[in-house]
Short mmCIF file of C-alpha atoms and ligand atoms in Angstrom, two decimals:
data_model
loop_
_atom_site.label_atom_id
_atom_site.label_comp_id
_atom_site.label_asym_id
_atom_site.label_seq_id
_atom_site.Cartn_x
_atom_site.Cartn_y
_atom_site.Cartn_z
CA UNK A 1 2.72 -31.77 11.13
CA UNK A 2 3.24 -28.01 10.97
CA UNK A 3 5.73 -25.75 9.21
CA UNK A 4 6.32 -23.23 11.97
CA UNK A 5 5.50 -22.78 15.65
CA UNK A 6 6.00 -19.39 17.34
CA UNK A 7 6.02 -19.75 21.10
CA UNK A 8 5.87 -17.16 23.86
CA UNK A 9 5.07 -13.90 22.02
CA UNK A 10 2.50 -11.32 22.99
CA UNK A 11 -0.11 -11.66 20.23
CA UNK A 12 -2.41 -8.91 18.96
CA UNK A 13 -4.89 -10.87 16.87
CA UNK A 14 -7.21 -8.15 15.45
CA UNK A 15 -9.95 -10.80 15.53
CA UNK A 16 -13.61 -9.79 16.02
CA UNK A 17 -13.10 -9.49 19.81
CA UNK A 18 -9.72 -7.80 19.34
CA UNK A 19 -8.21 -10.57 21.52
CA UNK A 20 -4.69 -10.08 22.85
CA UNK A 21 -2.62 -12.76 24.60
CA UNK A 22 0.36 -12.05 26.84
CA UNK A 23 2.29 -15.27 26.08
CA UNK A 24 0.74 -17.29 23.29
CA UNK A 25 1.62 -19.72 20.55
CA UNK A 26 0.82 -19.61 16.85
CA UNK A 27 1.01 -22.64 14.58
CA UNK A 28 1.44 -22.35 10.80
CA UNK A 29 0.58 -25.23 8.47
CA UNK A 30 0.58 -25.16 4.65
CA UNK A 31 0.86 -21.39 4.51
CA UNK A 32 -2.12 -20.80 6.80
CA UNK A 33 -2.62 -20.21 10.51
CA UNK A 34 -3.61 -23.51 12.10
CA UNK A 35 -3.85 -22.35 15.71
CA UNK A 36 -3.48 -19.30 17.93
CA UNK A 37 -4.03 -19.64 21.68
CA UNK A 38 -2.66 -18.50 25.03
CA UNK A 39 0.13 -20.51 26.63
CA UNK A 40 2.79 -22.68 24.99
CA UNK A 41 2.22 -25.15 22.16
CA UNK A 42 1.96 -28.78 23.25
CA UNK A 43 5.08 -30.96 23.21
CA UNK A 44 3.49 -32.97 20.40
CA UNK A 45 3.04 -29.92 18.18
CA UNK A 46 6.54 -28.70 18.96
CA UNK A 47 8.16 -32.06 18.29
CA UNK A 48 6.60 -32.57 14.85
CA UNK A 49 7.06 -28.99 13.56
CA UNK A 50 9.65 -28.13 10.90
CA UNK A 51 10.67 -25.11 12.94
CA UNK A 52 9.97 -23.92 16.49
CA UNK A 53 10.92 -20.35 17.29
CA UNK A 54 11.12 -19.06 20.85
CA UNK A 55 9.34 -15.72 20.48
CA UNK A 56 9.60 -14.65 24.12
CA UNK A 57 10.14 -10.88 24.31
CA UNK A 58 8.43 -10.34 20.94
CA UNK A 59 5.11 -8.88 19.79
CA UNK A 60 3.29 -10.75 17.03
CA UNK A 61 0.92 -8.75 14.81
CA UNK A 62 -0.81 -9.47 11.53
CA UNK A 63 1.47 -8.54 8.61
CA UNK A 64 0.89 -4.92 7.60
CA UNK A 65 -1.11 -4.10 4.46
CA UNK A 66 -0.05 -1.19 2.24
CA UNK A 67 -3.03 0.19 0.29
CA UNK A 68 -1.33 2.88 -1.81
CA UNK A 69 2.12 3.03 -3.40
CA UNK A 70 3.95 3.93 -6.61
CA UNK A 71 6.89 1.54 -6.66
CA UNK A 72 8.56 3.12 -9.70
CA UNK A 73 9.15 6.31 -7.69
CA UNK A 74 11.70 4.70 -5.34
CA UNK A 75 14.51 5.69 -7.73
CA UNK A 76 13.22 9.28 -8.10
CA UNK A 77 13.32 10.30 -4.44
CA UNK A 78 14.66 13.59 -3.17
CA UNK A 79 13.36 15.89 -5.90
CA UNK A 80 11.15 19.00 -5.45
CA UNK A 81 11.35 18.38 -1.74
CA UNK A 82 9.77 21.68 -0.66
CA UNK A 83 6.98 21.84 -3.27
CA UNK A 84 3.20 21.52 -3.58
CA UNK A 85 1.72 18.43 -5.26
CA UNK A 86 1.25 20.16 -8.63
CA UNK A 87 4.80 21.69 -8.56
CA UNK A 88 6.24 18.34 -7.50
CA UNK A 89 4.39 16.48 -10.27
CA UNK A 90 5.44 18.88 -13.03
CA UNK A 91 9.09 18.59 -11.88
CA UNK A 92 8.97 14.79 -11.94
CA UNK A 93 6.89 13.99 -15.05
CA UNK A 94 9.96 14.55 -17.36
CA UNK A 95 12.10 12.25 -15.18
CA UNK A 96 9.40 9.57 -15.14
CA UNK A 97 9.14 9.81 -18.95
CA UNK A 98 12.47 7.94 -19.08
CA UNK A 99 11.42 4.80 -17.19
CA UNK A 100 11.66 1.36 -18.78
CA UNK A 101 11.44 -2.27 -17.73
CA UNK A 102 14.89 -2.37 -16.18
CA UNK A 103 14.59 0.83 -14.10
CA UNK A 104 11.06 -0.06 -12.96
CA UNK A 105 12.16 -3.53 -11.93
CA UNK A 106 15.08 -2.17 -9.89
CA UNK A 107 12.91 0.51 -8.33
CA UNK A 108 10.10 -1.91 -7.46
CA UNK A 109 12.43 -4.52 -5.97
CA UNK A 110 14.11 -1.97 -3.69
CA UNK A 111 10.82 -0.39 -2.60
CA UNK A 112 9.25 -3.81 -1.98
CA UNK A 113 12.31 -4.94 -0.04
CA UNK A 114 12.08 -1.91 2.23
CA UNK A 115 8.32 -2.38 2.69
CA UNK A 116 9.02 -5.94 3.87
CA UNK A 117 11.69 -4.68 6.27
CA UNK A 118 9.06 -2.37 7.81
CA UNK A 119 6.51 -5.14 8.46
CA UNK A 120 4.52 -5.18 5.22
CA UNK A 121 3.27 -8.52 3.90
CA UNK A 122 0.71 -7.32 1.31
CA UNK A 123 1.14 -4.26 -0.87
CA UNK A 124 -0.69 -2.58 -3.70
CA UNK A 125 0.99 -0.62 -6.45
CA UNK A 126 -0.46 2.16 -8.58
CA UNK A 127 1.50 2.40 -11.81
CA UNK A 128 0.20 5.08 -14.19
CA UNK A 129 3.23 6.17 -16.30
CA UNK A 130 3.60 4.07 -19.46
CA UNK A 131 5.95 5.84 -21.90
CA UNK A 132 5.91 4.46 -25.46
CA UNK A 133 8.40 1.60 -26.03
CA UNK A 134 9.12 1.35 -22.28
CA UNK A 135 8.54 -2.42 -22.32
CA UNK A 136 6.39 -4.58 -20.07
CA UNK A 137 6.41 -2.47 -16.90
CA UNK A 138 3.68 -4.33 -15.04
CA UNK A 139 5.40 -7.68 -15.64
CA UNK A 140 8.62 -6.17 -14.26
CA UNK A 141 6.82 -5.25 -11.02
CA UNK A 142 5.03 -8.57 -10.69
CA UNK A 143 8.31 -10.45 -11.04
CA UNK A 144 9.99 -8.14 -8.48
CA UNK A 145 7.19 -8.85 -5.98
CA UNK A 146 7.52 -12.60 -6.56
CA UNK A 147 11.28 -12.39 -5.99
CA UNK A 148 10.96 -10.41 -2.74
CA UNK A 149 8.03 -12.62 -1.68
CA UNK A 150 5.26 -10.12 -0.92
CA UNK A 151 1.56 -10.59 -1.63
CA UNK A 152 0.96 -8.10 -4.43
CA UNK A 153 -2.04 -6.11 -5.70
CA UNK A 154 -0.71 -4.16 -8.69
CA UNK A 155 -3.12 -1.75 -10.35
CA UNK A 156 -3.03 -0.84 -14.02
CA UNK A 157 -3.03 2.95 -13.85
CA UNK A 158 -3.31 5.41 -16.72
CA UNK A 159 -3.36 9.05 -17.81
CA UNK A 160 -5.06 10.32 -21.00
CA UNK A 161 -5.59 14.03 -20.21
CA UNK A 162 -2.40 15.79 -21.34
CA UNK A 163 -1.51 19.46 -20.99
CA UNK A 164 -2.77 20.26 -24.51
CA UNK A 165 -6.25 19.14 -23.37
CA UNK A 166 -6.16 21.09 -20.09
CA UNK A 167 -4.66 18.33 -17.95
CA UNK A 168 -1.60 18.59 -15.72
CA UNK A 169 0.82 16.01 -17.23
CA UNK A 170 2.79 16.76 -20.42
CA UNK A 171 1.44 15.01 -23.53
CA UNK A 172 4.62 12.87 -23.64
CA UNK A 173 3.51 10.75 -20.66
CA UNK A 174 -0.20 10.26 -21.45
CA UNK A 175 -1.69 7.39 -23.44
CA UNK A 176 -4.51 7.02 -25.93
CA UNK A 177 -7.81 5.93 -24.32
CA UNK A 178 -8.22 2.80 -26.45
CA UNK A 179 -4.63 1.73 -25.78
CA UNK A 180 -5.24 2.11 -22.03
CA UNK A 181 -8.34 -0.07 -22.08
CA UNK A 182 -6.65 -2.77 -24.17
CA UNK A 183 -3.57 -2.82 -21.92
CA UNK A 184 -5.70 -2.85 -18.77
CA UNK A 185 -7.74 -5.81 -19.93
CA UNK A 186 -4.51 -7.55 -20.90
CA UNK A 187 -3.09 -6.96 -17.38
CA UNK A 188 -6.17 -8.55 -15.80
CA UNK A 189 -6.01 -11.56 -18.15
CA UNK A 190 -2.31 -12.14 -17.52
CA UNK A 191 -1.87 -11.45 -13.83
CA UNK A 192 -5.17 -11.42 -11.87
CA UNK A 193 -5.66 -14.48 -9.69
CA UNK A 194 -9.16 -14.66 -8.14
CA UNK A 195 -8.49 -17.92 -6.28
CA UNK A 196 -8.19 -18.14 -2.46
CA UNK A 197 -4.71 -17.39 -1.13
CA UNK A 198 -3.75 -15.53 -4.32
CA UNK A 199 -0.32 -13.87 -4.35
CA UNK A 200 -1.33 -11.48 -7.18
CA UNK A 201 -4.61 -9.60 -7.67
CA UNK A 202 -5.00 -6.81 -10.22
CA UNK A 203 -7.13 -3.64 -9.97
CA UNK A 204 -7.95 -0.87 -12.44
CA UNK A 205 -6.66 2.60 -11.58
CA UNK A 206 -6.86 5.72 -13.80
CA UNK A 207 -4.65 8.27 -12.06
CA UNK A 208 -6.64 11.33 -10.93
CA UNK A 209 -9.31 13.86 -11.98
CA UNK A 210 -6.63 16.23 -13.33
CA UNK A 211 -4.83 13.67 -15.51
CA UNK A 212 -7.66 11.45 -16.83
CA UNK A 213 -10.72 12.14 -19.02
CA UNK A 214 -14.26 11.44 -17.80
CA UNK A 215 -14.65 8.96 -20.66
CA UNK A 216 -11.67 6.90 -19.47
CA UNK A 217 -12.95 6.93 -15.88
CA UNK A 218 -16.36 5.64 -17.01
CA UNK A 219 -15.05 2.99 -19.39
CA UNK A 220 -12.38 1.81 -16.95
CA UNK A 221 -15.05 1.27 -14.29
CA UNK A 222 -17.17 -0.72 -16.74
CA UNK A 223 -14.15 -2.83 -17.70
CA UNK A 224 -13.24 -3.54 -14.06
CA UNK A 225 -16.79 -4.56 -13.18
CA UNK A 226 -17.03 -6.81 -16.22
CA UNK A 227 -13.98 -8.68 -14.89
CA UNK A 228 -14.90 -8.52 -11.18
CA UNK A 229 -11.74 -6.63 -10.17
CA UNK A 230 -11.43 -3.60 -7.90
CA UNK A 231 -11.12 0.10 -8.77
CA UNK A 232 -8.63 2.59 -7.40
CA UNK A 233 -7.69 6.24 -7.97
CA UNK A 234 -6.44 9.38 -6.22
CA UNK A 235 -9.18 11.64 -4.86
CA UNK A 236 -9.48 14.88 -2.89
CA UNK A 237 -5.76 15.04 -2.16
CA UNK A 238 -5.27 18.83 -2.29
CA UNK A 239 -7.18 22.11 -2.46
CA UNK A 240 -5.62 22.60 -5.95
CA UNK A 241 -7.49 19.47 -7.08
CA UNK A 242 -10.70 20.80 -5.52
CA UNK A 243 -10.30 24.07 -7.49
CA UNK A 244 -9.52 22.13 -10.69
CA UNK A 245 -12.70 20.05 -10.36
CA UNK A 246 -14.95 23.00 -9.53
CA UNK A 247 -13.57 25.02 -12.44
CA UNK A 248 -13.59 22.25 -15.05
CA UNK A 249 -16.55 20.06 -13.98
CA UNK A 250 -18.56 22.42 -11.74
CA UNK A 251 -18.49 19.79 -8.99
CA UNK A 252 -16.48 18.68 -5.96
CA UNK A 253 -14.09 15.75 -6.60
CA UNK A 254 -16.48 13.34 -4.81
CA UNK A 255 -19.57 14.51 -6.74
CA UNK A 256 -17.60 14.36 -9.98
CA UNK A 257 -16.42 10.76 -9.57
CA UNK A 258 -19.78 9.63 -8.25
CA UNK A 259 -21.35 10.87 -11.51
CA UNK A 260 -18.90 8.56 -13.34
CA UNK A 261 -19.81 5.42 -11.36
CA UNK A 262 -16.74 5.68 -9.13
CA UNK A 263 -18.20 5.23 -5.65
CA UNK A 264 -18.91 1.67 -4.50
CA UNK A 265 -17.79 -1.21 -2.33
CA UNK A 266 -15.34 -2.28 -5.06
CA UNK A 267 -13.59 1.13 -5.03
CA UNK A 268 -10.87 2.55 -2.80
CA UNK A 269 -9.52 6.09 -2.96
CA UNK A 270 -6.03 7.28 -2.09
CA UNK A 271 -5.88 10.29 0.26
CA UNK A 272 -9.50 11.57 0.58
CA UNK A 273 -8.14 14.51 2.58
CA UNK A 274 -10.58 17.23 1.58
CA UNK A 275 -14.01 15.70 2.20
CA UNK A 276 -17.14 17.51 3.39
CA UNK A 277 -19.55 15.88 5.86
CA UNK A 278 -21.74 15.00 2.87
CA UNK A 279 -18.75 13.39 1.09
CA UNK A 280 -17.97 11.27 4.17
CA UNK A 281 -21.60 10.14 4.22
CA UNK A 282 -21.44 9.23 0.51
CA UNK A 283 -18.28 7.16 1.07
CA UNK A 284 -20.01 5.34 3.96
CA UNK A 285 -23.31 4.76 2.13
CA UNK A 286 -21.57 3.34 -0.95
CA UNK A 287 -18.93 1.26 0.87
CA UNK A 288 -16.06 3.17 -0.77
CA UNK A 289 -12.72 2.58 1.01
CA UNK A 290 -9.88 4.99 1.77
CA UNK A 291 -6.09 4.63 1.63
CA UNK A 292 -4.88 7.13 4.22
CA UNK A 293 -1.31 8.33 3.47
CA UNK A 294 -0.33 10.57 6.39
CA UNK A 295 3.40 10.99 5.64
CA UNK A 296 2.90 11.87 1.97
CA UNK A 297 0.07 14.27 2.79
CA UNK A 298 2.27 16.00 5.36
CA UNK A 299 5.34 15.97 3.09
CA UNK A 300 3.36 17.81 0.38
CA UNK A 301 1.51 19.98 2.89
CA UNK A 302 -1.78 18.68 1.51
CA UNK A 303 -3.66 18.43 4.82
CA UNK A 304 -4.74 15.66 7.20
CA UNK A 305 -7.54 13.25 6.29
CA UNK A 306 -10.61 13.08 8.55
CA UNK A 307 -9.84 9.54 9.75
CA UNK A 308 -11.89 9.67 13.00
CA UNK A 309 -14.96 10.91 11.10
CA UNK A 310 -14.49 8.34 8.32
CA UNK A 311 -14.18 5.50 10.85
CA UNK A 312 -17.15 6.73 12.87
CA UNK A 313 -19.24 6.76 9.70
CA UNK A 314 -18.24 3.15 8.99
CA UNK A 315 -15.83 3.76 6.10
CA UNK A 316 -13.06 1.14 5.68
CA UNK A 317 -9.73 2.95 6.10
CA UNK A 318 -6.29 1.46 5.40
CA UNK A 319 -2.82 3.00 5.35
CA UNK A 320 -0.52 3.74 2.43
CA UNK A 321 3.05 4.96 2.17
CA UNK A 322 2.22 6.54 -1.24
CA UNK A 323 4.95 6.87 -3.86
CA UNK A 324 8.46 7.13 -2.48
CA UNK A 325 9.01 10.38 -4.36
CA UNK A 326 6.57 12.08 -1.95
CA UNK A 327 7.53 9.98 1.08
CA UNK A 328 11.21 9.27 0.93
CA UNK A 329 10.94 6.91 3.94
CA UNK A 330 8.60 4.36 2.31
CA UNK A 331 8.16 2.69 5.71
CA UNK A 332 4.73 1.24 6.45
CA UNK A 333 5.26 1.06 10.22
CA UNK A 334 6.02 4.78 10.22
CA UNK A 335 2.57 5.41 8.70
CA UNK A 336 0.96 3.80 11.75
CA UNK A 337 2.75 6.22 14.07
CA UNK A 338 1.96 9.20 11.86
CA UNK A 339 -1.70 8.18 11.56
CA UNK A 340 -2.02 8.20 15.36
CA UNK A 341 -0.07 11.42 15.89
CA UNK A 342 -1.63 13.44 13.06
CA UNK A 343 -5.19 12.40 13.99
CA UNK A 344 -4.54 13.65 17.53
CA UNK A 345 -2.80 16.82 16.35
CA UNK A 346 -5.86 17.59 14.25
CA UNK A 347 -8.72 16.40 16.48
CA UNK A 348 -7.50 15.90 20.05
CA UNK A 349 -6.14 13.08 22.24
CA UNK A 350 -9.05 10.67 21.77
CA UNK A 351 -9.13 10.93 17.95
CA UNK A 352 -7.37 7.58 17.34
CA UNK A 353 -6.18 5.01 19.90
CA UNK A 354 -2.88 3.20 19.35
CA UNK A 355 -4.81 -0.02 18.74
CA UNK A 356 -7.05 1.67 16.19
CA UNK A 357 -3.94 3.00 14.44
CA UNK A 358 -2.56 -0.56 14.22
CA UNK A 359 -5.97 -1.73 13.01
CA UNK A 360 -5.75 0.69 10.05
CA UNK A 361 -2.50 -0.97 8.95
CA UNK A 362 -3.82 -4.53 9.31
CA UNK A 363 -7.55 -5.32 9.26
CA UNK A 364 -8.42 -1.90 7.79
CA UNK A 365 -6.09 -2.46 4.85
CA UNK A 366 -7.46 -5.97 4.33
CA UNK A 367 -11.02 -4.56 4.22
CA UNK A 368 -10.00 -1.85 1.76
CA UNK A 369 -8.58 -4.53 -0.59
CA UNK A 370 -11.62 -6.80 -0.16
CA UNK A 371 -9.53 -9.52 1.52
CA UNK A 372 -10.60 -9.32 5.18
CA UNK A 373 -11.59 -13.00 4.97
CA UNK A 374 -7.97 -13.97 4.25
CA UNK A 375 -5.54 -11.43 5.74
CA UNK A 376 -5.42 -8.61 8.33
CA UNK A 377 -5.78 -10.68 11.51
CA UNK A 378 -4.15 -13.63 13.29
CA UNK A 379 -6.91 -16.25 13.26
CA UNK A 380 -7.09 -19.95 12.42
CA UNK A 381 -7.77 -20.46 8.70
CA UNK A 382 -6.31 -17.14 7.62
CA UNK A 383 -3.16 -16.84 5.53
CA UNK A 384 0.05 -16.95 7.58
CA UNK A 385 1.09 -13.33 6.89
CA UNK A 386 2.74 -12.39 10.18
CA UNK A 387 5.13 -9.80 11.62
CA UNK A 388 7.14 -10.61 14.74
CA UNK A 389 8.65 -7.55 16.41
CA UNK A 390 11.50 -7.75 18.99
CA UNK A 391 10.47 -5.68 22.04
CA UNK A 392 13.17 -6.58 24.57
CA UNK A 393 16.08 -4.51 23.25
CA UNK A 394 17.27 -1.02 24.23
CA UNK A 395 14.50 1.13 22.67
CA UNK A 396 11.58 -0.87 24.13
CA UNK A 397 12.67 -3.03 27.07
CA UNK A 398 10.53 -2.27 30.12
CA UNK A 399 7.76 -0.40 28.27
CA UNK A 400 4.36 -1.17 29.84
CA UNK A 401 2.29 -1.70 26.69
CA UNK A 402 3.91 -3.43 23.69
CA UNK A 403 1.27 -2.08 21.30
CA UNK A 404 2.03 1.47 22.40
CA UNK A 405 5.72 0.63 22.02
CA UNK A 406 5.17 -0.48 18.43
CA UNK A 407 2.91 2.43 17.43
CA UNK A 408 4.43 5.33 19.36
CA UNK A 409 7.97 4.15 20.06
CA UNK A 410 10.99 3.79 17.79
CA UNK A 411 10.69 1.14 15.05
CA UNK A 412 11.62 -2.16 16.77
CA UNK A 413 13.82 -4.83 15.19
CA UNK A 414 11.79 -7.10 12.91
CA UNK A 415 12.61 -10.58 14.17
CA UNK A 416 10.61 -12.41 11.51
CA UNK A 417 8.26 -11.64 8.63
CA UNK A 418 6.41 -14.48 6.95
CA UNK A 419 4.10 -14.32 3.93
CA UNK A 420 1.93 -17.35 3.38
CA UNK A 421 4.23 -19.16 5.82
CA UNK A 422 7.38 -18.31 3.81
CA UNK A 423 10.11 -16.39 5.63
CA UNK A 424 10.85 -13.05 3.91
CA UNK A 425 12.69 -11.16 6.67
CA UNK A 426 14.67 -12.56 9.58
CA UNK A 427 16.50 -10.43 12.17
CA UNK A 428 16.12 -7.26 10.11
CA UNK A 429 17.50 -8.81 6.90
CA UNK A 430 15.72 -9.87 3.74
CA UNK A 431 16.34 -13.57 3.25
CA UNK A 432 14.67 -13.90 -0.16
CA UNK A 433 16.93 -11.43 -1.98
CA UNK A 434 20.35 -9.83 -1.63
CA UNK A 435 19.79 -6.40 -0.05
CA UNK A 436 23.11 -5.01 -1.27
CA UNK A 437 22.23 -5.92 -4.84
CA UNK A 438 18.83 -4.21 -4.54
CA UNK A 439 20.55 -1.05 -3.28
CA UNK A 440 23.17 -1.09 -6.06
CA UNK A 441 20.52 -1.63 -8.76
CA UNK A 442 18.37 1.19 -7.36
CA UNK A 443 21.30 3.60 -7.38
CA UNK A 444 22.16 2.72 -10.94
CA UNK A 445 18.51 3.11 -12.07
CA UNK A 446 18.28 6.54 -10.40
CA UNK A 447 21.43 7.69 -12.25
CA UNK A 448 20.07 6.36 -15.55
CA UNK A 449 16.81 8.28 -15.20
CA UNK A 450 18.56 11.56 -14.36
CA UNK A 451 20.86 11.14 -17.35
CA UNK A 452 17.87 10.49 -19.65
CA UNK A 453 16.07 13.56 -18.29
CA UNK A 454 19.16 15.65 -19.10
ZN1 ZN B 501 -0.34 8.36 -4.96
#
């Protein structure tokens, strides 16, 4: 007996052969995919299923995987909108200094809800602002993700290089190194679930070369490897960062972090925009992954990552929306379109196919998070994390290639989003939480933070 049968959709599996079926069925049992094959499900399977959905006119893809995000920024959108990264950061640090459990929970729930509405089934978060007496911020995010129903990879971020020590952030938002390590280990102990099918996995994520000391980078990597969890940070986002590293460390960002033990197949980097050929080769040789964030990079005028070169070298590349304060849209499907368009704008029409762009958001993201055995494709045995897009309405009806419609066309209605077999979105509405409440709470949290910042 199965939980759900989807019948009649075009299916893009992202399996090893990149199989696509024009009118197929998918069967979900106990939160996993039990079958995917061309043609309709048998009468027997249909009769004994809890739910059979006629998916004719729809495109079924693996649920999208978001590999870089700062959920707390959802309620600080719309500031410093025409600024560089460093100008934008120094405008926002004082606002972020006012966050607490309640504002972070409201921000995370709204951002997660919108990610789900845009096809995301698994998301990371990189939280690195922990003001004193702000409460249990990571727990607030974990509970928001459980409420919305997304598979969640929160990272325990940190900053310990304040302005008085030559860093970019004000001293009011940085932490003491020992406190960071204690809190990070605590986060792993409390929330990390290494078992198959886990809904929560934790990673360790000092913020960036210009806000973290070398000692914290080194000790954080040792801590993560002791616990068998992954490592994440920002790298090579802007030319300002490149100048900072050359001036302070006498090295490029990649050489600097490699000297600290920060390249490896358990590491993924956000952005990786400014990489030399040698850097790309180092990423490939070490198995280091990349979270490509095209909208954020364009919003801050940071540049366009060398995605075709990274892929050609064999680097795992996923997509990220980045924090909502540098990508007000926070839509994961939009990143797929931007990845395709920006790669072609930079390197020509054959730089990235529409299918390769969709691969970044699905299998690529799963590889970056070390979970390609469980998510990122529609295959028997994998977790039932699925997005069903409606392609027979005004914006898409009659389009020759549904994958091109999804990647290059307008965002289609999301007919159904399931995570581990559980319905999270149906007909463009969250069914796990009250959308209006999420919006009201986000508005109230945004007002609170502005009032606290004066
Ligand atoms: Zn970021």
